[in-house]
N, C-alpha and C. Protein backbone atom coordinates (compact mmCIF):
# COMPACT_ATOMS: atom_id res chain seq x y z
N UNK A 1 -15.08 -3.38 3.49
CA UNK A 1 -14.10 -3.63 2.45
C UNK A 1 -13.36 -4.92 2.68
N UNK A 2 -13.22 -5.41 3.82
CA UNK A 2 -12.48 -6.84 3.93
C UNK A 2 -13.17 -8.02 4.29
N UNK A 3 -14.34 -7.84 4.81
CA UNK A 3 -15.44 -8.89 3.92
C UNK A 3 -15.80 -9.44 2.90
N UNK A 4 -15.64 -8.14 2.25
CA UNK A 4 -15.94 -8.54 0.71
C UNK A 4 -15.06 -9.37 0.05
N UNK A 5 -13.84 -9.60 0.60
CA UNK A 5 -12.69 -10.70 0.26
C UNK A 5 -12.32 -12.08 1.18
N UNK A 6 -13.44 -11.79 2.20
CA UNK A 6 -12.82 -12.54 3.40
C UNK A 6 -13.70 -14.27 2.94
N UNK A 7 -13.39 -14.41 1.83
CA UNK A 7 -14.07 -15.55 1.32
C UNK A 7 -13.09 -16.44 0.02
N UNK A 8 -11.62 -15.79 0.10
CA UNK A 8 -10.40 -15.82 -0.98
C UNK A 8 -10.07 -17.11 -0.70
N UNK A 9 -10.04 -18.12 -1.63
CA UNK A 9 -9.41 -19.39 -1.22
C UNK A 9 -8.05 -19.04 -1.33
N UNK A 10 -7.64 -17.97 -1.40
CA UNK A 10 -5.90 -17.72 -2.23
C UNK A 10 -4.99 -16.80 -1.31
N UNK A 11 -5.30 -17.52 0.11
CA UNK A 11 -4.54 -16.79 1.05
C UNK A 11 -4.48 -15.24 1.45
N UNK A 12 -3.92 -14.27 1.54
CA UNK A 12 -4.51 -13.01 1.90
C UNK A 12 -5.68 -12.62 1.40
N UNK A 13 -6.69 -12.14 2.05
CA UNK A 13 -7.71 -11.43 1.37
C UNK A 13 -7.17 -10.17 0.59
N UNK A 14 -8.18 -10.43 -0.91
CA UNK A 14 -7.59 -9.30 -1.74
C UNK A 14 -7.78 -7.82 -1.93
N UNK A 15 -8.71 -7.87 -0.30
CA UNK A 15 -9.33 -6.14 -0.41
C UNK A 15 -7.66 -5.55 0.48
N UNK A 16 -7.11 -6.89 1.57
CA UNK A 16 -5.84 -6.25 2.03
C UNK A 16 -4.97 -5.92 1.13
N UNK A 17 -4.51 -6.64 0.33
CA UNK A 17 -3.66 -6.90 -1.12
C UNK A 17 -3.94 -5.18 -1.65
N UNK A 18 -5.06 -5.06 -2.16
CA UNK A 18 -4.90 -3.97 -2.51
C UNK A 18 -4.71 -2.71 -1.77
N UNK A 19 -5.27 -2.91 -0.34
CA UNK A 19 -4.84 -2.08 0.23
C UNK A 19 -3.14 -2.45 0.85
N UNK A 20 -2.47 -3.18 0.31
CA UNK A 20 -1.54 -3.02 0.43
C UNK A 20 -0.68 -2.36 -0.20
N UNK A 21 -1.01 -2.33 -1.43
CA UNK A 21 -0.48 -1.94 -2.79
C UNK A 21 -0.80 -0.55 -2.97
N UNK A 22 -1.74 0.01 -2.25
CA UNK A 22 -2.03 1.10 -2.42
C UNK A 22 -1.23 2.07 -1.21
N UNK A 23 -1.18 1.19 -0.49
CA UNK A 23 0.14 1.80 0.98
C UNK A 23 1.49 2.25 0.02
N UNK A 24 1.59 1.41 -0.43
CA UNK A 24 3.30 1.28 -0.94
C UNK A 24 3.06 2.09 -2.62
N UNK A 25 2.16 2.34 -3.17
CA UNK A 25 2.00 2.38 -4.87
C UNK A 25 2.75 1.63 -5.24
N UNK A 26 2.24 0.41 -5.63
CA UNK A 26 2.95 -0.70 -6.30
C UNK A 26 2.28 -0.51 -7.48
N UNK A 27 2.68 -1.05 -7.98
CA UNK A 27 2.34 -2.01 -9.38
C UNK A 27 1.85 -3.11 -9.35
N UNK A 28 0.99 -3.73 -9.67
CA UNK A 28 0.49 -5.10 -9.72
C UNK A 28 1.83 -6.00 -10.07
N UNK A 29 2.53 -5.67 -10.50
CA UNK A 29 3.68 -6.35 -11.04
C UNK A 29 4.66 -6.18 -9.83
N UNK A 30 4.88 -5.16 -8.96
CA UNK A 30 5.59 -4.87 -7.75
C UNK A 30 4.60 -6.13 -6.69
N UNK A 31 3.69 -6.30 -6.58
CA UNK A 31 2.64 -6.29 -5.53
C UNK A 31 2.84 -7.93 -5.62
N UNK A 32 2.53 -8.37 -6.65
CA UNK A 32 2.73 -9.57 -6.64
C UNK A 32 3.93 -10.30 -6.48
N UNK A 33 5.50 -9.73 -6.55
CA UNK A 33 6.61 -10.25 -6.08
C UNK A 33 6.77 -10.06 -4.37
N UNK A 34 6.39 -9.21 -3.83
CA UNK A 34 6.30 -9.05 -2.62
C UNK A 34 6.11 -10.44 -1.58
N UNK A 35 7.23 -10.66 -0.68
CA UNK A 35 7.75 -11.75 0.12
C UNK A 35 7.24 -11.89 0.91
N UNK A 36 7.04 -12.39 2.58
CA UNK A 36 6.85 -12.32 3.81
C UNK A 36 8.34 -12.23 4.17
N UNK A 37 9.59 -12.20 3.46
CA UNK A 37 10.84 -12.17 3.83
C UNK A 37 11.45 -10.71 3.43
N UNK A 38 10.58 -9.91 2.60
CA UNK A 38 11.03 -8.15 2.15
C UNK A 38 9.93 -7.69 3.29
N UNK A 39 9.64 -8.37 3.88
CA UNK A 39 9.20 -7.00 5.13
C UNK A 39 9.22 -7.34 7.01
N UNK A 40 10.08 -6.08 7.25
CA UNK A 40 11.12 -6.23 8.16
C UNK A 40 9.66 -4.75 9.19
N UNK A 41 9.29 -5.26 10.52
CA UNK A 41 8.63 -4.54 11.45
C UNK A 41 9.28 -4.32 12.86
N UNK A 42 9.16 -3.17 12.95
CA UNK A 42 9.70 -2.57 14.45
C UNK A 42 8.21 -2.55 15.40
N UNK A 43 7.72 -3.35 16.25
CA UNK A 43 6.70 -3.17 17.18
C UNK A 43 6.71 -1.94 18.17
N UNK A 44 7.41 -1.73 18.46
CA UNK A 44 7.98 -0.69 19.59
C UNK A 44 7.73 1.09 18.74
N UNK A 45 8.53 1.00 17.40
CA UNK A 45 7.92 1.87 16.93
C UNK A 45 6.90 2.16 15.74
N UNK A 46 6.41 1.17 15.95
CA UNK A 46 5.02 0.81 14.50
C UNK A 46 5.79 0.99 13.02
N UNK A 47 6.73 0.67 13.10
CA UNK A 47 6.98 0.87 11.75
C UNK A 47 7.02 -0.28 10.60
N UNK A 48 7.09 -0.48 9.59
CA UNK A 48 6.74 -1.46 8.61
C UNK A 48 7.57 -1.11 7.62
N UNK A 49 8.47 -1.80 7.25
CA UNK A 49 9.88 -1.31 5.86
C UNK A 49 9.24 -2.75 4.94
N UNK A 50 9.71 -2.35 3.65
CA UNK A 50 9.45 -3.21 2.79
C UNK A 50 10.06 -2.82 1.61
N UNK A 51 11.19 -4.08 1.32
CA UNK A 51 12.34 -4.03 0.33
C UNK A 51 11.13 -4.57 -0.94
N UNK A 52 11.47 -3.71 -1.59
CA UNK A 52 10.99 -3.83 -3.33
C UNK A 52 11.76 -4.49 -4.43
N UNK A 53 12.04 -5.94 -4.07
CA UNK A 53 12.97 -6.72 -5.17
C UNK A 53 12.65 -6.22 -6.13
N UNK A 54 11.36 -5.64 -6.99
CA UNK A 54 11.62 -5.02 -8.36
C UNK A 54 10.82 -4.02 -8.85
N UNK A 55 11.27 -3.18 -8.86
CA UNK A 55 11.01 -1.77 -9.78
C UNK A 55 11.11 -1.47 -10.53
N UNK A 56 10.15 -0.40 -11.52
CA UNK A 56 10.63 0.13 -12.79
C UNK A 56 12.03 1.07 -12.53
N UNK A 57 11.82 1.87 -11.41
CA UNK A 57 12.98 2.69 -11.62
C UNK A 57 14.28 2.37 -11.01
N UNK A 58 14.23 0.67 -10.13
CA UNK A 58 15.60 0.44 -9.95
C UNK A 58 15.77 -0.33 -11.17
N UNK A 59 16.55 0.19 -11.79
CA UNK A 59 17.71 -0.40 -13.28
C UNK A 59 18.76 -0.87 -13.15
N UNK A 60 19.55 -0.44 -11.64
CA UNK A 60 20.48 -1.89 -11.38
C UNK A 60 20.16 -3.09 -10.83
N UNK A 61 18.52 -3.27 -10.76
CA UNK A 61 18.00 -4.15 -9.81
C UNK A 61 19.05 -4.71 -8.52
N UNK A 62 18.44 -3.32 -7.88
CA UNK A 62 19.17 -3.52 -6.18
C UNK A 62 18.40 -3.82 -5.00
N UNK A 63 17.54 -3.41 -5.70
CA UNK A 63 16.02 -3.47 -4.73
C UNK A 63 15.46 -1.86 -4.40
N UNK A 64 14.64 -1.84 -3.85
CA UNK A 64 14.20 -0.50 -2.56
C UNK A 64 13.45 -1.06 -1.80
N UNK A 65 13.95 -0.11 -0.39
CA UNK A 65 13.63 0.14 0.66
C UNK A 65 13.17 0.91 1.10
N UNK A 66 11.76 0.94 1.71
CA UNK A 66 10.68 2.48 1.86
C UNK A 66 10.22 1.57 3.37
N UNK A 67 10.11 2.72 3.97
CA UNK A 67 9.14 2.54 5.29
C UNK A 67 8.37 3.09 5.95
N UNK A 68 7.21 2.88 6.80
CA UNK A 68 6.14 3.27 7.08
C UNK A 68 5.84 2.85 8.31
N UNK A 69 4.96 3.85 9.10
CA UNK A 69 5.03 4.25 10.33
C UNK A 69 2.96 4.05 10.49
N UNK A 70 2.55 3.78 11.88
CA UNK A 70 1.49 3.92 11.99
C UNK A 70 1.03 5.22 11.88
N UNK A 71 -0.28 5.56 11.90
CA UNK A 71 -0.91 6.64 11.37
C UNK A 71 -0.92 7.35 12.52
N UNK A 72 -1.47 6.85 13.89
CA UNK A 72 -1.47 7.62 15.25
C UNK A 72 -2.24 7.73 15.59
N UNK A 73 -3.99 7.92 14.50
CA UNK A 73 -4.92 7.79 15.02
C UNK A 73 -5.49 6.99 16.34
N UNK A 74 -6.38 7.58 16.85
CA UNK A 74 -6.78 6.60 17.90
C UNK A 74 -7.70 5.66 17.65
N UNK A 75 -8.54 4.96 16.30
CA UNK A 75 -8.55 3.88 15.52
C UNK A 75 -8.16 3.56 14.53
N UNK A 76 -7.02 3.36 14.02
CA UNK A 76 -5.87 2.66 13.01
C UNK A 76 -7.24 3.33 11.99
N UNK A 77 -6.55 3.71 10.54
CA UNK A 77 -7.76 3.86 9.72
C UNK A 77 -7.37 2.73 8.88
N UNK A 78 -8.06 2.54 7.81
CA UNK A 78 -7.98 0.97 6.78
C UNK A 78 -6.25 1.67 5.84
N UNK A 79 -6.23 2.68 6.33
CA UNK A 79 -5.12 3.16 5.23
C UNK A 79 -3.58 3.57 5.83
N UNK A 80 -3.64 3.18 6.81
CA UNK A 80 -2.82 2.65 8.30
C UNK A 80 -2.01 1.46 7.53
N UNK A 81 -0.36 1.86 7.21
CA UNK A 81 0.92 0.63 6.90
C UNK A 81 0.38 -0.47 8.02
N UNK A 82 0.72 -0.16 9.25
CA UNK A 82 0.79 -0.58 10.57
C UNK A 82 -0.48 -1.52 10.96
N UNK A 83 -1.98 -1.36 10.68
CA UNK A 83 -3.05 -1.47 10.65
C UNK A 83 -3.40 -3.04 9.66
N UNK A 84 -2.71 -2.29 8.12
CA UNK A 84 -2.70 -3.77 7.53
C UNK A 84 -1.74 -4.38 7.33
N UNK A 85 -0.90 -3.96 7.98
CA UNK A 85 0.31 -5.15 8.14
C UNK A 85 -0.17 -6.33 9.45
N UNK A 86 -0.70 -5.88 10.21
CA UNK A 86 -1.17 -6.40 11.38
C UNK A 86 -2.64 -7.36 10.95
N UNK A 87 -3.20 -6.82 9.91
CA UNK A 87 -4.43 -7.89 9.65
C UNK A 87 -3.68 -8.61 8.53
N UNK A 88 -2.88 -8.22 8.11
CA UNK A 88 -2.21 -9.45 6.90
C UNK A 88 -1.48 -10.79 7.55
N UNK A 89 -0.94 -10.32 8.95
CA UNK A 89 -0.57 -11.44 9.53
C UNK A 89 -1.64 -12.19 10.33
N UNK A 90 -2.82 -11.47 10.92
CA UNK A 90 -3.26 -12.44 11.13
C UNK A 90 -4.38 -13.05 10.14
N UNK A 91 -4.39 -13.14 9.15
CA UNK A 91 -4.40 -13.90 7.96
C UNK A 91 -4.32 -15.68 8.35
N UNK A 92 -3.26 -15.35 8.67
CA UNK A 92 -2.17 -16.41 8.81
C UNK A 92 -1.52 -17.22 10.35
N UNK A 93 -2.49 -17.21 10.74
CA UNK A 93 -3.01 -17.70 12.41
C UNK A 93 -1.85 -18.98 12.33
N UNK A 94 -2.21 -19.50 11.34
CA UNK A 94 -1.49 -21.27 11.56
C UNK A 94 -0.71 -21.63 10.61
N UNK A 95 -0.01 -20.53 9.88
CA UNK A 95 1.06 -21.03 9.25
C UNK A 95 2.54 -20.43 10.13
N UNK A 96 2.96 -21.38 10.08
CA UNK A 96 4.21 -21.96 11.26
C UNK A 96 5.49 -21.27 10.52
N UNK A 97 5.61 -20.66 9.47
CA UNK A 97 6.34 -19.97 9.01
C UNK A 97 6.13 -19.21 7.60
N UNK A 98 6.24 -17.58 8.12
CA UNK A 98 5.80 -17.21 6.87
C UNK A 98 7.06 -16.49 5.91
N UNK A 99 7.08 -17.82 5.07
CA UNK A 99 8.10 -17.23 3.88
C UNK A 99 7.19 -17.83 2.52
N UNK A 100 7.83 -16.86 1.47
CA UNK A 100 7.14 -17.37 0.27
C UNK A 100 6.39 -15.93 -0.02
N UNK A 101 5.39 -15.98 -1.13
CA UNK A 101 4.87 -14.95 -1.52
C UNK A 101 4.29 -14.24 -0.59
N UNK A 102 3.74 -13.20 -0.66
CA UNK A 102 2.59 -12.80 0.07
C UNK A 102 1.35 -13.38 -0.17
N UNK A 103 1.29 -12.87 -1.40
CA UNK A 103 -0.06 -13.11 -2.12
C UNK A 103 -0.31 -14.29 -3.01
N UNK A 104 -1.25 -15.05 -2.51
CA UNK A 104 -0.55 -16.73 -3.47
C UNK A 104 -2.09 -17.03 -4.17
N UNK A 105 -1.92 -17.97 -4.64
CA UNK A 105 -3.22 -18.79 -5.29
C UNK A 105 -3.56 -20.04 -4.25
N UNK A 106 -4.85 -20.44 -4.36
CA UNK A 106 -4.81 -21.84 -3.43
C UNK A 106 -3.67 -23.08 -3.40
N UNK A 107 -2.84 -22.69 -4.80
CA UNK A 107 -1.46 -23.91 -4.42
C UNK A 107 -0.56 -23.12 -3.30
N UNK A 108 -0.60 -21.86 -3.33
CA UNK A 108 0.16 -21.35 -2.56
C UNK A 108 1.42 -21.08 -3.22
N UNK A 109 0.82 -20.64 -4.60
CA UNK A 109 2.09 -19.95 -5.70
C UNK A 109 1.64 -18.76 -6.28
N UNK A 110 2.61 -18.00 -6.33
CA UNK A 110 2.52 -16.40 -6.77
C UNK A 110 1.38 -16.49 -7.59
N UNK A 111 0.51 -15.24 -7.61
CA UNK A 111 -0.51 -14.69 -8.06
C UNK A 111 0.16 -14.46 -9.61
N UNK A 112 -0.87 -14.85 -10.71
CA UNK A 112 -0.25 -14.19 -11.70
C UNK A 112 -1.12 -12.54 -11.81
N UNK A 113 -0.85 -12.09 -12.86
CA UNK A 113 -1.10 -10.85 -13.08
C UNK A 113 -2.63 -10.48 -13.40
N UNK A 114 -3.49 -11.71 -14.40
CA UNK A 114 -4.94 -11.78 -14.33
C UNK A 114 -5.33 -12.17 -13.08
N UNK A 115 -4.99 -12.72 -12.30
CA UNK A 115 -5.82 -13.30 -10.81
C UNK A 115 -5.72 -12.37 -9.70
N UNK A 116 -4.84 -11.60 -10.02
CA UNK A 116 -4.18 -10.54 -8.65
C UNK A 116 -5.69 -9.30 -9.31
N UNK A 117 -5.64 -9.22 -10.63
CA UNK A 117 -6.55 -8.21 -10.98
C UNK A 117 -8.28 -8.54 -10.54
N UNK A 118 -8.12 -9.38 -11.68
CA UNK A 118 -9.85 -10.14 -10.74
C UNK A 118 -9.85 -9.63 -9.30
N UNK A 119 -9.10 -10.37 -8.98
CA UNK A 119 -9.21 -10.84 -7.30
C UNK A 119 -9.33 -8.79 -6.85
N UNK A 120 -8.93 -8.07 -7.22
CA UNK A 120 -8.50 -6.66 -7.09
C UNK A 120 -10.28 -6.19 -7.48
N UNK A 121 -10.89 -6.42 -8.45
CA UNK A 121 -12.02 -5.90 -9.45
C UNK A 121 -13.09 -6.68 -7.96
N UNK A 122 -13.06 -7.74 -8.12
CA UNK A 122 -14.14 -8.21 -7.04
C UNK A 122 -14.41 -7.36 -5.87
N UNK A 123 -13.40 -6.96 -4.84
CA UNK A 123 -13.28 -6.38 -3.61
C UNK A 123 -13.57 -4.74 -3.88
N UNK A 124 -13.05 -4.64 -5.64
CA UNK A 124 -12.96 -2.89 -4.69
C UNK A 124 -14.25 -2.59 -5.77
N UNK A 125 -15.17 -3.36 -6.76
CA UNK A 125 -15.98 -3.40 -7.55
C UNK A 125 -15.70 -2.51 -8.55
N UNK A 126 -14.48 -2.34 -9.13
CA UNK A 126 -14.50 -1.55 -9.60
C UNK A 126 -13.36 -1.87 -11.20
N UNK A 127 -13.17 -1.46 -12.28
CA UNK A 127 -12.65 -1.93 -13.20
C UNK A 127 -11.53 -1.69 -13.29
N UNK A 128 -10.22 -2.14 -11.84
CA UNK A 128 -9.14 -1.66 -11.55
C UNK A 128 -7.80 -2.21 -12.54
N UNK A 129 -6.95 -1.89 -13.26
CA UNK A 129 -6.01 -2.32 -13.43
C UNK A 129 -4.72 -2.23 -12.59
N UNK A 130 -3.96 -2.69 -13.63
CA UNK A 130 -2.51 -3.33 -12.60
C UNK A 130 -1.75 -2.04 -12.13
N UNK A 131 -1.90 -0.78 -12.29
CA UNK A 131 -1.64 0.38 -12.09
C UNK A 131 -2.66 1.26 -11.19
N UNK A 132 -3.61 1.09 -10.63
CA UNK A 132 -4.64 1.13 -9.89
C UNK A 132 -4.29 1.87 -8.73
N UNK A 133 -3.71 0.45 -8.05
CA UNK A 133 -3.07 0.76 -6.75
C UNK A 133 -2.36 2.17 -6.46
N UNK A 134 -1.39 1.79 -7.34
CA UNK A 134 -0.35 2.92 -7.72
C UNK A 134 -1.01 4.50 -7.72
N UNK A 135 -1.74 4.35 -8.26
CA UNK A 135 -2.62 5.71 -8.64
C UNK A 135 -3.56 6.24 -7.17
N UNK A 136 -4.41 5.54 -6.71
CA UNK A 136 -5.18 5.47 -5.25
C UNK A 136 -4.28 5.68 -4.38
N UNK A 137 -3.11 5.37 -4.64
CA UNK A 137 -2.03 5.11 -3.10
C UNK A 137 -1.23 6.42 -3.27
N UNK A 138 -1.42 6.99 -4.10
CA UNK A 138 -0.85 8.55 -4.50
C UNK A 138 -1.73 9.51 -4.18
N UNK A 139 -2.88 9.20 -4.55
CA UNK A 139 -4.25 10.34 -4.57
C UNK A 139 -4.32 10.33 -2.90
N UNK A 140 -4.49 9.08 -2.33
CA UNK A 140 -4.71 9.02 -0.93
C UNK A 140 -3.79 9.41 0.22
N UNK A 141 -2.41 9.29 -0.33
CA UNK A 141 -1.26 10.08 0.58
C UNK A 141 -0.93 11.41 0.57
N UNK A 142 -1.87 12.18 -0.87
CA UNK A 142 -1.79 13.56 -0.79
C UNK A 142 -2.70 14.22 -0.25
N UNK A 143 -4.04 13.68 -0.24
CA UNK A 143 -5.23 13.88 0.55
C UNK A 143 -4.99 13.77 1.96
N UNK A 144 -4.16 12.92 2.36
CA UNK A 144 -3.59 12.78 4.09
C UNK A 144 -2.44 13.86 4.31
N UNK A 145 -2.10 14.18 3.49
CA UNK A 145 -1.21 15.98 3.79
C UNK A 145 0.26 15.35 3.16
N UNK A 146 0.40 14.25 2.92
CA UNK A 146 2.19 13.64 2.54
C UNK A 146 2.88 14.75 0.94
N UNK A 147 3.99 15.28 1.71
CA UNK A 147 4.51 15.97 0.60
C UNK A 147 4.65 15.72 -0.73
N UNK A 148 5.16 16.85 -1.59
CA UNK A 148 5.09 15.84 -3.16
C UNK A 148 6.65 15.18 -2.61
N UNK A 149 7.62 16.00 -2.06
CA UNK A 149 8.60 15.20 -2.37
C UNK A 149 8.95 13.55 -1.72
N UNK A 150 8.05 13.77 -0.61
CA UNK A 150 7.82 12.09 0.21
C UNK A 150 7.31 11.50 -0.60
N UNK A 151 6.31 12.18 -1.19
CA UNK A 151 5.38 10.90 -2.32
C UNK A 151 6.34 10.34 -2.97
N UNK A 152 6.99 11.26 -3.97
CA UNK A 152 7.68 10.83 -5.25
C UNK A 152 8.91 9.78 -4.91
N UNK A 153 9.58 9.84 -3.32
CA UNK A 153 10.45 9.09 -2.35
C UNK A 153 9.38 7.96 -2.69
N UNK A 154 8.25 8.07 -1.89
CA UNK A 154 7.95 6.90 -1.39
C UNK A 154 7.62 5.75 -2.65
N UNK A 155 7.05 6.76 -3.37
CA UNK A 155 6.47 5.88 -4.71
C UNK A 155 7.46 5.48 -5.83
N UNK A 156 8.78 6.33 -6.09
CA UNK A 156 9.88 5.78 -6.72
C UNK A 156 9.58 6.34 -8.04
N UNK A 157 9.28 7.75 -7.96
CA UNK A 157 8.78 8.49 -9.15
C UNK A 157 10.38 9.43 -9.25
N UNK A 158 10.92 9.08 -10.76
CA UNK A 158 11.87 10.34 -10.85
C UNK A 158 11.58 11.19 -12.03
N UNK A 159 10.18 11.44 -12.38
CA UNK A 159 9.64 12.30 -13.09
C UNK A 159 8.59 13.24 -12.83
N UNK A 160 7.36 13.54 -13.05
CA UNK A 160 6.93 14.87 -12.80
C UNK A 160 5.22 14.22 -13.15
N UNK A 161 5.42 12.57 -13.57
CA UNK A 161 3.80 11.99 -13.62
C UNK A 161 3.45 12.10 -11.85
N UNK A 162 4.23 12.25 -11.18
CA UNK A 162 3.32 12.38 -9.72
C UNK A 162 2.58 13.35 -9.43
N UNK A 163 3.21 14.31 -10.44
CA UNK A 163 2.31 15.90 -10.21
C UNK A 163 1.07 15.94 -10.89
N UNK A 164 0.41 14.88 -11.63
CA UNK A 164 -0.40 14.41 -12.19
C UNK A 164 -1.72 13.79 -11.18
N UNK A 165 -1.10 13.25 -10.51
CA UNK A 165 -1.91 12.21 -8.91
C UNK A 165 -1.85 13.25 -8.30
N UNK A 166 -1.15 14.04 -7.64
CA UNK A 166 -1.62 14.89 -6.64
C UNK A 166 -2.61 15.77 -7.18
N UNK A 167 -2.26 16.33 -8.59
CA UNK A 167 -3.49 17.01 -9.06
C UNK A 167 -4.64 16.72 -9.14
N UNK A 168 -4.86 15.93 -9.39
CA UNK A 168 -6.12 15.19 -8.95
C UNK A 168 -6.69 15.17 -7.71
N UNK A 169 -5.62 14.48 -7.06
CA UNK A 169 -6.00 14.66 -5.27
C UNK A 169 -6.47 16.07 -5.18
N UNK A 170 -5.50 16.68 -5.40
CA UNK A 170 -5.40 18.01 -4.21
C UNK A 170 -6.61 19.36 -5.01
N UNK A 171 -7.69 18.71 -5.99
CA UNK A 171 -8.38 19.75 -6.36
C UNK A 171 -9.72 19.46 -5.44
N UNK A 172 -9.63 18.11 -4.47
CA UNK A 172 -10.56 17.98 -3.46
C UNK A 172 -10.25 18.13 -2.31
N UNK A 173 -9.19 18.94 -2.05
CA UNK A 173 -8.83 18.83 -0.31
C UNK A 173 -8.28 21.14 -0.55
N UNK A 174 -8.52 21.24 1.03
CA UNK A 174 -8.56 23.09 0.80
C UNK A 174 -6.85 23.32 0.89
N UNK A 175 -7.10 23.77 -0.16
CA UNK A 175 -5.46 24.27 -0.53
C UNK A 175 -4.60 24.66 0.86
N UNK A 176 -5.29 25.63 1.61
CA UNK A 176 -4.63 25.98 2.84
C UNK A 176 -4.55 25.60 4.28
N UNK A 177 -5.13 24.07 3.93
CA UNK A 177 -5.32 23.22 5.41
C UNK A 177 -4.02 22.87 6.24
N UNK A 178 -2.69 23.09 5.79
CA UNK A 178 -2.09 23.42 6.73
C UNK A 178 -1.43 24.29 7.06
N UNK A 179 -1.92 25.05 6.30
CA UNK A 179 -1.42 26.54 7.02
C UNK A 179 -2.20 27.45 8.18
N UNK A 180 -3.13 26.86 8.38
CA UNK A 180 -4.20 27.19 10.03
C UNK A 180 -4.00 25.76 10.86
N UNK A 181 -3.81 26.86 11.85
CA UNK A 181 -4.20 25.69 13.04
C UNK A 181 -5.40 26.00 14.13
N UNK A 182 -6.19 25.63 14.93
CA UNK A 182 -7.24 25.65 15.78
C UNK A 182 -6.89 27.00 16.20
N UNK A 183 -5.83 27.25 16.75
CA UNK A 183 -5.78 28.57 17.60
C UNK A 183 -6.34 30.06 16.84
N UNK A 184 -5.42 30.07 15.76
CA UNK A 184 -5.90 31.02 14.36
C UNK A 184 -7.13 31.16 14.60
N UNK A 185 -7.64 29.87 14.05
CA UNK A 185 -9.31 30.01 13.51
C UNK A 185 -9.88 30.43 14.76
N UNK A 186 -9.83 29.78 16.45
CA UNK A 186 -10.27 30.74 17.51
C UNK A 186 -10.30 31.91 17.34
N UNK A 187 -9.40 32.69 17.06
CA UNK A 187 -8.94 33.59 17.38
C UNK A 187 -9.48 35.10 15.89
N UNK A 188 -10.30 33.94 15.35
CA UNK A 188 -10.55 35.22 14.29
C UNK A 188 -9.91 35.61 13.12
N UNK A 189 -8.48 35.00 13.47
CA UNK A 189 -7.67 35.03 12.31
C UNK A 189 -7.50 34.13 11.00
């Protein structure tokens, strides 16, 4: 998946991009304002925060702030905050300071909204729109066990379309996977 982008004259590769966007459920319209100055990392405890200068559902435009933690696995999976925050920087081996967009064009100016998509359709081959992310990054955090109410936190949902994405998700994963643990199932029970 990051091969397939690792050929972007336009600064981050866009298979990370989307898997960035799909970490956070952005919006193509969220995804593309995104700074190297809205995201603040703790090394010590893998964590990755990232202020959201703009949202649909902040209406006083204050921003949000959501954060994310490595996965724990013992190989980072591609869907690991921590994982591609760490290949997004090294992206960027030799730039001596990273402020400015994330995601730029070869001038090294914000992505508009057709180029972020292309660039999105190429990597993941697929006929993604600017809501994409958003949708994958929901399906995929409920499939990893994340509550509805973390989702709807994390994703900045104050309505009941999230119960929509998990439904989806959760008619492929066993309803009662965490309610057993190894010992149970030893044990017959």
């Amino acid at each position: 998946w990051a091969t397939d982008g690792a050929d972007a004259d336009n600064g981050i590769n866009p298979a990370l991009s989307y898997a960035w966007a799909c970490l956070w459920m952005l919006r193509e319209i969220e995804a593309s304002e995104c700074k190297w100055e809205h995201i603040q990392m703790d090394r010590q405890r893998k964590t990755v925060s990232l202020m959201i200068p703009i949202s649909k559902m902040d209406q006083d435009a204050k921003g949000i702030k959501r954060t994310l933690q490595c996965c724990g696995e013992n190989v980072c999976s591609r869907f690991c905050a921590w994982n591609v925050w760490l290949c997004m920087v090294e992206e960027f081996p030799k730039r001596k300071e990273k402020k400015g967009y994330l995601f730029t064009d070869k001038f090294k100016g914000k992505l508009n909204k057709n180029k972020m998509i292309e660039a999105w359709r190429k990597v993941t081959r697929k006929q993604v729109t600017g809501h994409s992310a958003r949708r994958s990054g929901a399906m995929e955090h409920v499939r990893r066990g994340l509550q509805l109410q973390e989702l709807a936190f994390l994703g900045r949902w104050k309505s009941a379309v999230v119960l929509t994405y998990a439904n989806d998700a959760l008619q492929e994963v066993p309803a009662n996977r965490n309610g057993r643990n190894e010992t149970q199932m030893g044990n017959g029970t």
